[in-house]
Tab-separated table of C-alpha atoms and ligand atoms in Angstrom:
chain	number	residue	atom	x	y	z
A	605	UNK	CA	-40.000	-17.814	89.884
A	606	UNK	CA	-42.685	-16.130	87.759
A	607	UNK	CA	-45.253	-17.455	85.841
A	608	UNK	CA	-44.352	-19.920	82.942
A	609	UNK	CA	-47.711	-20.695	81.376
A	610	UNK	CA	-49.349	-17.382	80.817
A	611	UNK	CA	-53.205	-17.017	78.772
A	612	UNK	CA	-53.031	-13.663	77.047
A	613	UNK	CA	-56.883	-13.221	75.947
A	614	UNK	CA	-57.502	-10.146	73.888
A	615	UNK	CA	-60.367	-8.914	72.038
A	616	UNK	CA	-62.796	-5.932	72.444
A	617	UNK	CA	-64.946	-7.218	74.622
A	618	UNK	CA	-67.951	-5.059	73.721
A	619	UNK	CA	-69.398	-6.859	75.214
A	620	UNK	CA	-67.513	-10.126	76.864
A	621	UNK	CA	-70.052	-12.902	75.817
A	622	UNK	CA	-70.587	-16.841	76.379
A	623	UNK	CA	-68.651	-17.308	73.265
A	624	UNK	CA	-65.384	-15.626	75.058
A	625	UNK	CA	-66.235	-17.339	77.910
A	626	UNK	CA	-66.580	-20.714	76.260
A	627	UNK	CA	-63.341	-19.766	74.371
A	628	UNK	CA	-61.393	-18.779	77.769
A	629	UNK	CA	-62.451	-22.028	79.446
A	630	UNK	CA	-61.354	-24.037	76.849
A	631	UNK	CA	-58.029	-22.442	76.770
A	632	UNK	CA	-57.672	-22.661	80.204
A	633	UNK	CA	-58.552	-26.724	80.124
A	634	UNK	CA	-55.828	-27.055	77.338
A	635	UNK	CA	-52.960	-24.710	78.762
A	636	UNK	CA	-53.579	-25.501	82.883
A	637	UNK	CA	-51.934	-21.439	83.058
A	638	UNK	CA	-50.216	-20.282	85.806
A	639	UNK	CA	-51.733	-16.798	85.084
A	640	UNK	CA	-54.565	-15.551	82.700
A	641	UNK	CA	-54.204	-11.795	81.473
A	642	UNK	CA	-57.292	-10.622	79.903
A	643	UNK	CA	-56.539	-7.910	77.640
A	644	UNK	CA	-59.157	-5.371	75.899
A	645	UNK	CA	-58.123	-3.657	73.095
A	646	UNK	CA	-57.607	-0.114	73.037
A	647	UNK	CA	-58.920	0.906	69.650
A	648	UNK	CA	-58.626	-2.230	67.457
A	649	UNK	CA	-57.332	-1.559	63.887
A	650	UNK	CA	-60.380	-3.498	62.207
A	651	UNK	CA	-63.195	-2.072	64.386
A	652	UNK	CA	-65.266	0.857	63.970
A	653	UNK	CA	-64.687	3.521	65.691
A	654	UNK	CA	-66.408	5.135	68.364
A	655	UNK	CA	-67.492	2.068	70.378
A	656	UNK	CA	-68.388	1.496	74.207
A	657	UNK	CA	-65.858	3.252	76.946
A	658	UNK	CA	-62.862	1.085	78.354
A	659	UNK	CA	-64.018	1.535	81.822
A	660	UNK	CA	-67.288	0.061	80.595
A	661	UNK	CA	-65.595	-3.340	78.665
A	662	UNK	CA	-62.989	-3.135	81.601
A	663	UNK	CA	-65.887	-3.373	84.056
A	664	UNK	CA	-67.852	-6.177	82.423
A	665	UNK	CA	-64.571	-8.518	81.834
A	666	UNK	CA	-65.188	-9.224	85.598
A	667	UNK	CA	-67.565	-11.648	84.283
A	668	UNK	CA	-64.315	-14.301	83.325
A	669	UNK	CA	-63.055	-14.133	86.993
A	670	UNK	CA	-65.112	-17.107	87.856
A	671	UNK	CA	-63.446	-19.251	85.084
A	672	UNK	CA	-59.522	-18.397	86.657
A	673	UNK	CA	-59.975	-16.516	90.101
A	674	UNK	CA	-56.529	-14.891	90.122
A	675	UNK	CA	-57.044	-13.235	86.688
A	676	UNK	CA	-55.605	-10.021	85.719
A	677	UNK	CA	-57.482	-7.393	83.829
A	678	UNK	CA	-54.837	-5.973	82.289
A	679	UNK	CA	-54.789	-2.607	80.343
A	680	UNK	CA	-51.694	-2.523	78.744
A	681	UNK	CA	-53.968	-1.765	75.318
A	682	UNK	CA	-56.110	0.759	76.932
A	683	UNK	CA	-53.091	2.608	78.685
A	684	UNK	CA	-51.282	2.861	75.055
A	685	UNK	CA	-54.104	4.114	73.260
A	686	UNK	CA	-54.658	4.409	69.508
A	687	UNK	CA	-55.090	1.100	67.981
A	688	UNK	CA	-54.074	-1.925	69.399
A	689	UNK	CA	-51.428	-4.601	67.578
A	690	UNK	CA	-51.238	-7.768	69.589
A	691	UNK	CA	-47.497	-7.846	68.597
A	692	UNK	CA	-46.608	-4.727	70.341
A	693	UNK	CA	-48.290	-6.213	73.934
A	694	UNK	CA	-46.934	-9.830	73.467
A	695	UNK	CA	-43.405	-8.198	73.267
A	696	UNK	CA	-44.457	-6.115	76.318
A	697	UNK	CA	-45.591	-9.499	77.973
A	698	UNK	CA	-42.113	-10.951	76.524
A	699	UNK	CA	-40.233	-8.530	78.793
A	700	UNK	CA	-42.591	-8.684	82.090
A	701	UNK	CA	-42.378	-12.308	82.052
A	702	UNK	CA	-39.138	-13.359	80.901
A	703	UNK	CA	-39.154	-16.960	79.944
A	704	UNK	CA	-42.922	-17.618	80.292
A	705	UNK	CA	-44.795	-19.209	77.510
A	706	UNK	CA	-47.552	-17.094	76.312
A	707	UNK	CA	-50.686	-18.776	74.760
A	708	UNK	CA	-53.134	-16.984	72.861
A	709	UNK	CA	-56.656	-17.783	72.490
A	710	UNK	CA	-58.579	-17.276	69.102
A	711	UNK	CA	-61.901	-17.858	67.317
A	712	UNK	CA	-61.781	-19.343	64.028
A	713	UNK	CA	-62.636	-15.912	62.300
A	714	UNK	CA	-59.446	-14.470	63.874
A	715	UNK	CA	-57.284	-17.425	63.097
A	716	UNK	CA	-58.231	-17.759	59.458
A	717	UNK	CA	-56.955	-13.968	59.363
A	718	UNK	CA	-53.846	-14.435	60.896
A	719	UNK	CA	-51.454	-13.926	58.358
A	720	UNK	CA	-52.984	-9.992	57.665
A	721	UNK	CA	-51.893	-9.651	61.489
A	722	UNK	CA	-48.919	-6.775	62.011
A	723	UNK	CA	-45.794	-9.050	62.130
A	724	UNK	CA	-47.509	-12.375	62.381
A	725	UNK	CA	-44.350	-14.324	61.962
A	726	UNK	CA	-42.862	-12.708	64.951
A	727	UNK	CA	-45.984	-13.540	66.733
A	728	UNK	CA	-46.011	-17.121	65.966
A	729	UNK	CA	-41.952	-17.580	67.048
A	730	UNK	CA	-43.298	-15.753	70.273
A	731	UNK	CA	-47.164	-16.950	70.829
A	732	UNK	CA	-48.880	-20.535	71.123
A	733	UNK	CA	-52.491	-19.891	69.189
A	734	UNK	CA	-55.313	-21.834	70.765
A	735	UNK	CA	-57.969	-21.778	68.426
A	736	UNK	CA	-61.832	-22.355	68.774
A	737	UNK	CA	-64.299	-22.890	66.029
A	738	UNK	CA	-66.878	-20.130	66.286
A	739	UNK	CA	-70.113	-21.140	64.663
A	740	UNK	CA	-70.888	-24.714	63.328
A	741	UNK	CA	-68.380	-24.210	60.486
A	742	UNK	CA	-66.753	-26.882	58.388
A	743	UNK	CA	-63.472	-27.416	60.732
A	744	UNK	CA	-61.221	-28.276	58.047
A	745	UNK	CA	-60.244	-24.914	56.658
A	746	UNK	CA	-59.474	-23.888	60.040
A	747	UNK	CA	-57.156	-26.837	60.426
A	748	UNK	CA	-55.828	-26.549	56.876
A	749	UNK	CA	-54.965	-22.892	57.868
A	750	UNK	CA	-53.417	-23.993	61.036
A	751	UNK	CA	-51.322	-27.114	59.821
A	752	UNK	CA	-49.918	-24.067	57.409
A	753	UNK	CA	-49.051	-21.997	60.471
A	754	UNK	CA	-47.427	-25.059	61.975
A	755	UNK	CA	-45.551	-25.188	58.848
A	756	UNK	CA	-44.272	-22.173	59.140
A	757	UNK	CA	-43.186	-22.770	62.953
A	758	UNK	CA	-45.907	-21.803	64.808
A	759	UNK	CA	-47.734	-23.943	67.413
A	760	UNK	CA	-51.797	-24.368	66.810
A	761	UNK	CA	-53.338	-25.913	69.678
A	762	UNK	CA	-57.355	-26.320	69.930
A	763	UNK	CA	-59.489	-25.490	72.670
A	764	UNK	CA	-61.448	-28.587	73.942
A	765	UNK	CA	-65.025	-26.915	74.300
A	766	UNK	CA	-68.527	-26.916	73.022
A	767	UNK	CA	-68.692	-24.578	70.567
A	768	UNK	CA	-70.908	-21.323	71.050
A	769	UNK	CA	-71.665	-19.134	68.168
A	770	UNK	CA	-72.661	-15.578	69.437
A	771	UNK	CA	-70.566	-12.182	68.558
A	772	UNK	CA	-70.605	-8.996	70.497
A	773	UNK	CA	-72.245	-7.622	67.464
A	774	UNK	CA	-75.738	-9.613	67.814
A	775	UNK	CA	-75.526	-9.145	71.846
A	776	UNK	CA	-75.315	-4.997	70.763
A	777	UNK	CA	-78.350	-5.503	68.080
A	778	UNK	CA	-80.374	-7.616	70.467
A	779	UNK	CA	-79.742	-4.760	73.827
A	780	UNK	CA	-80.603	-1.863	71.187
A	781	UNK	CA	-83.696	-3.570	70.673
A	782	UNK	CA	-84.417	-3.930	74.175
A	783	UNK	CA	-84.683	-7.869	73.954
A	784	UNK	CA	-83.647	-9.978	76.689
A	785	UNK	CA	-79.987	-11.282	76.656
A	786	UNK	CA	-80.251	-14.408	78.437
A	787	UNK	CA	-77.990	-17.336	77.670
A	788	UNK	CA	-75.928	-15.393	75.544
A	789	UNK	CA	-74.172	-13.040	77.997
A	790	UNK	CA	-73.102	-14.039	81.540
A	791	UNK	CA	-75.611	-12.900	84.217
A	792	UNK	CA	-73.052	-10.030	85.289
A	793	UNK	CA	-72.425	-8.678	81.879
A	794	UNK	CA	-76.545	-8.370	81.144
A	795	UNK	CA	-77.563	-6.681	84.358
A	796	UNK	CA	-74.271	-4.104	83.605
A	797	UNK	CA	-75.420	-3.172	80.219
A	798	UNK	CA	-79.098	-2.467	81.822
A	799	UNK	CA	-77.748	-0.642	84.552
A	800	UNK	CA	-75.823	1.728	82.334
A	801	UNK	CA	-78.184	1.776	79.062
A	802	UNK	CA	-75.210	0.289	77.332
A	803	UNK	CA	-76.021	-0.145	73.342
A	804	UNK	CA	-79.503	1.668	73.589
A	805	UNK	CA	-80.159	4.271	70.742
A	806	UNK	CA	-79.960	6.848	73.230
A	807	UNK	CA	-76.740	5.337	75.248
A	808	UNK	CA	-74.510	7.401	77.051
A	809	UNK	CA	-71.421	6.596	78.423
A	810	UNK	CA	-72.745	7.380	81.755
B	1443	ATP	P1	-67.927	-8.145	67.329
B	1443	ATP	O1	-68.968	-8.839	67.174
B	1443	ATP	O2	-67.712	-6.952	67.879
B	1443	ATP	O3	-66.702	-8.201	66.128
B	1443	ATP	P2	-66.820	-10.283	68.542
B	1443	ATP	O4	-68.106	-11.753	69.042
B	1443	ATP	O5	-66.297	-11.218	67.627
B	1443	ATP	O6	-67.049	-9.181	68.352
B	1443	ATP	P3	-63.970	-9.828	70.212
B	1443	ATP	O7	-63.820	-9.050	71.488
B	1443	ATP	O8	-63.683	-9.271	68.803
B	1443	ATP	O9	-65.967	-10.202	69.894
B	1443	ATP	O10	-63.315	-11.338	70.305
B	1443	ATP	C1	-62.175	-11.508	71.098
B	1443	ATP	C2	-61.423	-12.990	70.357
B	1443	ATP	O11	-62.566	-13.878	70.895
B	1443	ATP	C3	-61.131	-13.430	69.185
B	1443	ATP	O12	-60.550	-14.340	69.389
B	1443	ATP	C4	-62.419	-13.979	68.616
B	1443	ATP	O13	-62.453	-14.623	67.583
B	1443	ATP	C5	-63.007	-14.721	69.817
B	1443	ATP	N1	-64.415	-14.986	69.866
B	1443	ATP	C6	-65.471	-14.193	70.005
B	1443	ATP	N2	-66.671	-15.158	69.957
B	1443	ATP	C7	-66.610	-16.059	69.805
B	1443	ATP	C8	-67.003	-17.471	69.889
B	1443	ATP	N3	-68.719	-17.272	69.738
B	1443	ATP	N4	-67.149	-18.587	69.981
B	1443	ATP	C9	-65.211	-18.769	69.853
B	1443	ATP	N5	-64.259	-18.005	69.868
B	1443	ATP	C10	-65.231	-16.319	69.751
Protein backbone atom coordinates (compact mmCIF):
# COMPACT_ATOMS: atom_id res chain seq x y z
CA UNK A 1 0.00 0.00 0.00
CA UNK A 2 1.31 3.45 -0.85
CA UNK A 3 1.39 6.42 1.52
CA UNK A 4 -1.98 7.41 2.97
CA UNK A 5 -1.20 10.84 4.36
CA UNK A 6 1.07 13.10 2.36
CA UNK A 7 2.17 16.61 3.25
CA UNK A 8 2.80 18.61 0.09
CA UNK A 9 4.75 21.72 1.11
CA UNK A 10 4.91 24.20 -1.73
CA UNK A 11 6.77 27.49 -1.71
CA UNK A 12 9.34 29.60 -3.47
CA UNK A 13 11.93 28.89 -0.76
CA UNK A 14 14.17 31.77 -1.89
CA UNK A 15 15.61 31.01 0.65
CA UNK A 16 13.96 28.56 3.09
CA UNK A 17 13.90 30.07 6.60
CA UNK A 18 12.90 29.25 10.16
CA UNK A 19 9.30 30.36 9.53
CA UNK A 20 9.07 27.57 6.93
CA UNK A 21 10.71 25.17 9.39
CA UNK A 22 8.18 26.05 12.09
CA UNK A 23 5.23 25.72 9.71
CA UNK A 24 6.37 22.33 8.41
CA UNK A 25 7.21 21.04 11.90
CA UNK A 26 3.75 22.11 13.12
CA UNK A 27 2.07 20.49 10.13
CA UNK A 28 3.98 17.23 10.69
CA UNK A 29 2.90 17.32 14.33
CA UNK A 30 -0.75 17.90 13.38
CA UNK A 31 -0.93 15.41 10.49
CA UNK A 32 1.55 12.61 11.32
CA UNK A 33 2.16 11.98 7.61
CA UNK A 34 3.61 8.89 5.89
CA UNK A 35 5.36 11.06 3.34
CA UNK A 36 6.48 14.69 3.07
CA UNK A 37 7.00 16.22 -0.35
CA UNK A 38 8.73 19.60 -0.51
CA UNK A 39 7.83 21.29 -3.77
CA UNK A 40 9.86 24.37 -4.76
CA UNK A 41 7.93 26.46 -7.27
CA UNK A 42 9.08 26.94 -10.84
CA UNK A 43 8.24 30.57 -11.50
CA UNK A 44 5.45 31.43 -9.09
CA UNK A 45 2.52 33.36 -10.60
CA UNK A 46 2.63 36.23 -8.10
CA UNK A 47 6.37 36.70 -7.60
CA UNK A 48 9.09 38.71 -9.25
CA UNK A 49 10.95 37.23 -12.18
CA UNK A 50 14.69 36.69 -12.02
CA UNK A 51 14.81 35.00 -8.61
CA UNK A 52 17.40 32.53 -7.47
CA UNK A 53 17.96 29.46 -9.63
CA UNK A 54 15.90 26.37 -8.97
CA UNK A 55 19.11 24.41 -8.32
CA UNK A 56 20.10 26.72 -5.47
CA UNK A 57 16.60 26.76 -3.97
CA UNK A 58 16.38 22.98 -4.19
CA UNK A 59 19.78 22.52 -2.55
CA UNK A 60 18.82 24.80 0.34
CA UNK A 61 15.59 22.82 0.89
CA UNK A 62 17.77 19.99 2.25
CA UNK A 63 17.42 21.96 5.51
CA UNK A 64 13.95 20.43 5.95
CA UNK A 65 15.27 16.87 6.11
CA UNK A 66 15.94 16.80 9.89
CA UNK A 67 12.18 17.32 10.37
CA UNK A 68 11.32 14.16 8.43
CA UNK A 69 14.21 11.91 7.37
CA UNK A 70 12.40 10.32 4.40
CA UNK A 71 11.55 13.73 3.02
CA UNK A 72 11.32 13.92 -0.77
CA UNK A 73 12.45 17.05 -2.58
CA UNK A 74 10.08 16.92 -5.50
CA UNK A 75 10.88 18.71 -8.75
CA UNK A 76 7.53 18.46 -10.51
CA UNK A 77 6.99 22.23 -10.60
CA UNK A 78 10.59 23.04 -11.46
CA UNK A 79 10.53 20.49 -14.30
CA UNK A 80 7.21 21.80 -15.58
CA UNK A 81 8.76 25.24 -15.89
CA UNK A 82 6.86 28.46 -16.35
CA UNK A 83 4.36 29.58 -13.80
CA UNK A 84 3.51 27.16 -10.99
CA UNK A 85 -0.12 26.56 -10.15
CA UNK A 86 -0.74 24.38 -7.13
CA UNK A 87 -3.83 22.82 -8.69
CA UNK A 88 -1.73 21.33 -11.53
CA UNK A 89 0.69 19.79 -9.04
CA UNK A 90 -2.10 18.47 -6.84
CA UNK A 91 -3.82 16.80 -9.81
CA UNK A 92 -0.49 15.14 -10.66
CA UNK A 93 0.02 13.96 -7.06
CA UNK A 94 -3.50 12.52 -6.95
CA UNK A 95 -2.59 10.40 -9.99
CA UNK A 96 0.84 9.45 -8.60
CA UNK A 97 -0.50 8.53 -5.15
CA UNK A 98 -4.04 7.22 -5.67
CA UNK A 99 -6.13 7.07 -2.49
CA UNK A 100 -3.75 9.24 -0.45
CA UNK A 101 -4.98 12.36 1.35
CA UNK A 102 -2.90 15.42 0.59
CA UNK A 103 -2.25 18.07 3.25
CA UNK A 104 -1.06 21.50 2.16
CA UNK A 105 0.65 23.71 4.78
CA UNK A 106 0.40 27.46 4.30
CA UNK A 107 0.98 30.69 6.17
CA UNK A 108 -1.92 33.01 6.96
CA UNK A 109 -0.92 35.40 4.16
CA UNK A 110 -1.51 32.62 1.63
CA UNK A 111 -4.67 31.39 3.34
CA UNK A 112 -6.25 34.85 3.22
CA UNK A 113 -5.56 34.92 -0.52
CA UNK A 114 -6.83 31.40 -1.15
CA UNK A 115 -10.02 32.32 -3.01
CA UNK A 116 -7.79 34.01 -5.61
CA UNK A 117 -5.93 30.79 -6.36
CA UNK A 118 -6.57 29.03 -9.66
CA UNK A 119 -9.43 26.52 -9.33
CA UNK A 120 -9.57 27.04 -5.56
CA UNK A 121 -12.85 25.13 -5.18
CA UNK A 122 -11.34 22.06 -6.79
CA UNK A 123 -8.23 22.50 -4.61
CA UNK A 124 -10.46 22.56 -1.52
CA UNK A 125 -11.87 19.18 -2.53
CA UNK A 126 -8.43 17.70 -3.20
CA UNK A 127 -6.36 18.92 -0.22
CA UNK A 128 -6.69 19.57 3.48
CA UNK A 129 -5.19 22.96 4.28
CA UNK A 130 -2.88 23.21 7.29
CA UNK A 131 -2.76 26.87 8.23
CA UNK A 132 -0.44 28.76 10.55
CA UNK A 133 -0.23 32.42 11.56
CA UNK A 134 2.76 34.16 10.02
CA UNK A 135 3.06 37.04 12.43
CA UNK A 136 1.67 38.09 15.79
CA UNK A 137 -1.44 39.22 13.91
CA UNK A 138 -4.99 38.87 15.21
CA UNK A 139 -6.03 35.25 14.64
CA UNK A 140 -9.76 36.05 14.39
CA UNK A 141 -9.90 37.08 10.70
CA UNK A 142 -7.82 34.03 9.78
CA UNK A 143 -10.14 31.68 11.71
CA UNK A 144 -13.13 33.39 10.11
CA UNK A 145 -11.71 32.98 6.60
CA UNK A 146 -10.94 29.32 7.38
CA UNK A 147 -14.52 28.84 8.58
CA UNK A 148 -15.73 30.32 5.29
CA UNK A 149 -13.65 27.82 3.34
CA UNK A 150 -15.02 25.01 5.53
CA UNK A 151 -18.55 26.20 4.70
CA UNK A 152 -17.60 25.74 1.03
CA UNK A 153 -16.72 22.12 1.74
CA UNK A 154 -13.02 22.53 2.53
CA UNK A 155 -11.09 21.31 5.55
CA UNK A 156 -8.67 23.64 7.31
CA UNK A 157 -6.52 22.44 10.19
CA UNK A 158 -4.24 24.70 12.19
CA UNK A 159 -0.60 23.75 12.78
CA UNK A 160 0.37 23.53 16.42
CA UNK A 161 3.56 25.55 16.46
CA UNK A 162 5.00 28.81 17.72
CA UNK A 163 4.65 31.82 15.44
CA UNK A 164 7.93 32.76 13.76
CA UNK A 165 7.59 36.04 11.88
CA UNK A 166 10.31 36.02 9.22
CA UNK A 167 10.10 36.18 5.42
CA UNK A 168 12.43 35.29 2.58
CA UNK A 169 12.27 38.93 1.52
CA UNK A 170 13.71 39.97 4.89
CA UNK A 171 16.44 37.31 4.70
CA UNK A 172 17.43 38.40 1.18
CA UNK A 173 17.61 42.04 2.29
CA UNK A 174 19.85 41.18 5.25
CA UNK A 175 22.09 38.96 3.12
CA UNK A 176 22.41 41.75 0.55
CA UNK A 177 23.81 43.99 3.29
CA UNK A 178 26.15 41.25 4.47
CA UNK A 179 24.35 41.08 7.81
CA UNK A 180 24.26 37.84 9.87
CA UNK A 181 21.30 35.54 9.36
CA UNK A 182 21.67 33.76 12.71
CA UNK A 183 18.38 32.55 14.10
CA UNK A 184 16.45 33.42 10.95
CA UNK A 185 17.52 30.52 8.74
CA UNK A 186 18.90 27.05 9.52
CA UNK A 187 22.71 27.01 9.74
CA UNK A 188 22.99 24.95 6.56
CA UNK A 189 21.07 27.66 4.66
CA UNK A 190 23.20 30.48 6.08
CA UNK A 191 26.34 28.57 5.07
CA UNK A 192 24.97 27.89 1.58
CA UNK A 193 24.06 31.55 1.05
CA UNK A 194 27.55 32.63 2.14
CA UNK A 195 29.32 29.98 0.06
CA UNK A 196 27.46 30.86 -3.14
CA UNK A 197 27.27 34.62 -2.52
CA UNK A 198 23.52 34.55 -2.95
CA UNK A 199 21.55 37.79 -2.69
CA UNK A 200 24.62 39.99 -2.73
CA UNK A 201 24.45 42.83 -5.29
CA UNK A 202 27.01 41.14 -7.56
CA UNK A 203 25.52 37.67 -7.03
CA UNK A 204 26.08 35.24 -9.85
CA UNK A 205 24.34 31.89 -10.24
CA UNK A 206 27.61 30.01 -9.71
P1 LIG B 1 8.83 36.06 0.17
O1 LIG B 1 9.23 36.93 1.31
O2 LIG B 1 9.85 35.95 -0.92
O3 LIG B 1 7.45 36.42 -0.36
P2 LIG B 1 8.01 33.89 1.93
O4 LIG B 1 8.81 34.13 3.15
O5 LIG B 1 6.56 34.28 1.94
O6 LIG B 1 8.72 34.53 0.68
P3 LIG B 1 7.40 31.38 0.51
O7 LIG B 1 8.42 30.43 0.00
O8 LIG B 1 6.67 32.20 -0.48
O9 LIG B 1 8.17 32.35 1.59
O10 LIG B 1 6.39 30.65 1.49
C1 LIG B 1 6.00 29.30 1.33
C2 LIG B 1 4.89 29.01 2.33
O11 LIG B 1 5.37 29.20 3.66
C3 LIG B 1 3.67 29.94 2.19
O12 LIG B 1 2.49 29.20 2.45
C4 LIG B 1 3.89 30.96 3.28
O13 LIG B 1 2.68 31.53 3.73
C5 LIG B 1 4.52 30.11 4.35
N1 LIG B 1 5.35 30.91 5.25
C6 LIG B 1 6.39 31.70 4.91
N2 LIG B 1 6.93 32.29 5.98
C7 LIG B 1 6.22 31.87 7.05
C8 LIG B 1 6.29 32.14 8.47
N3 LIG B 1 7.19 32.99 8.97
N4 LIG B 1 5.40 31.51 9.28
C9 LIG B 1 4.47 30.66 8.75
N5 LIG B 1 4.35 30.37 7.44
C10 LIG B 1 5.21 30.96 6.60
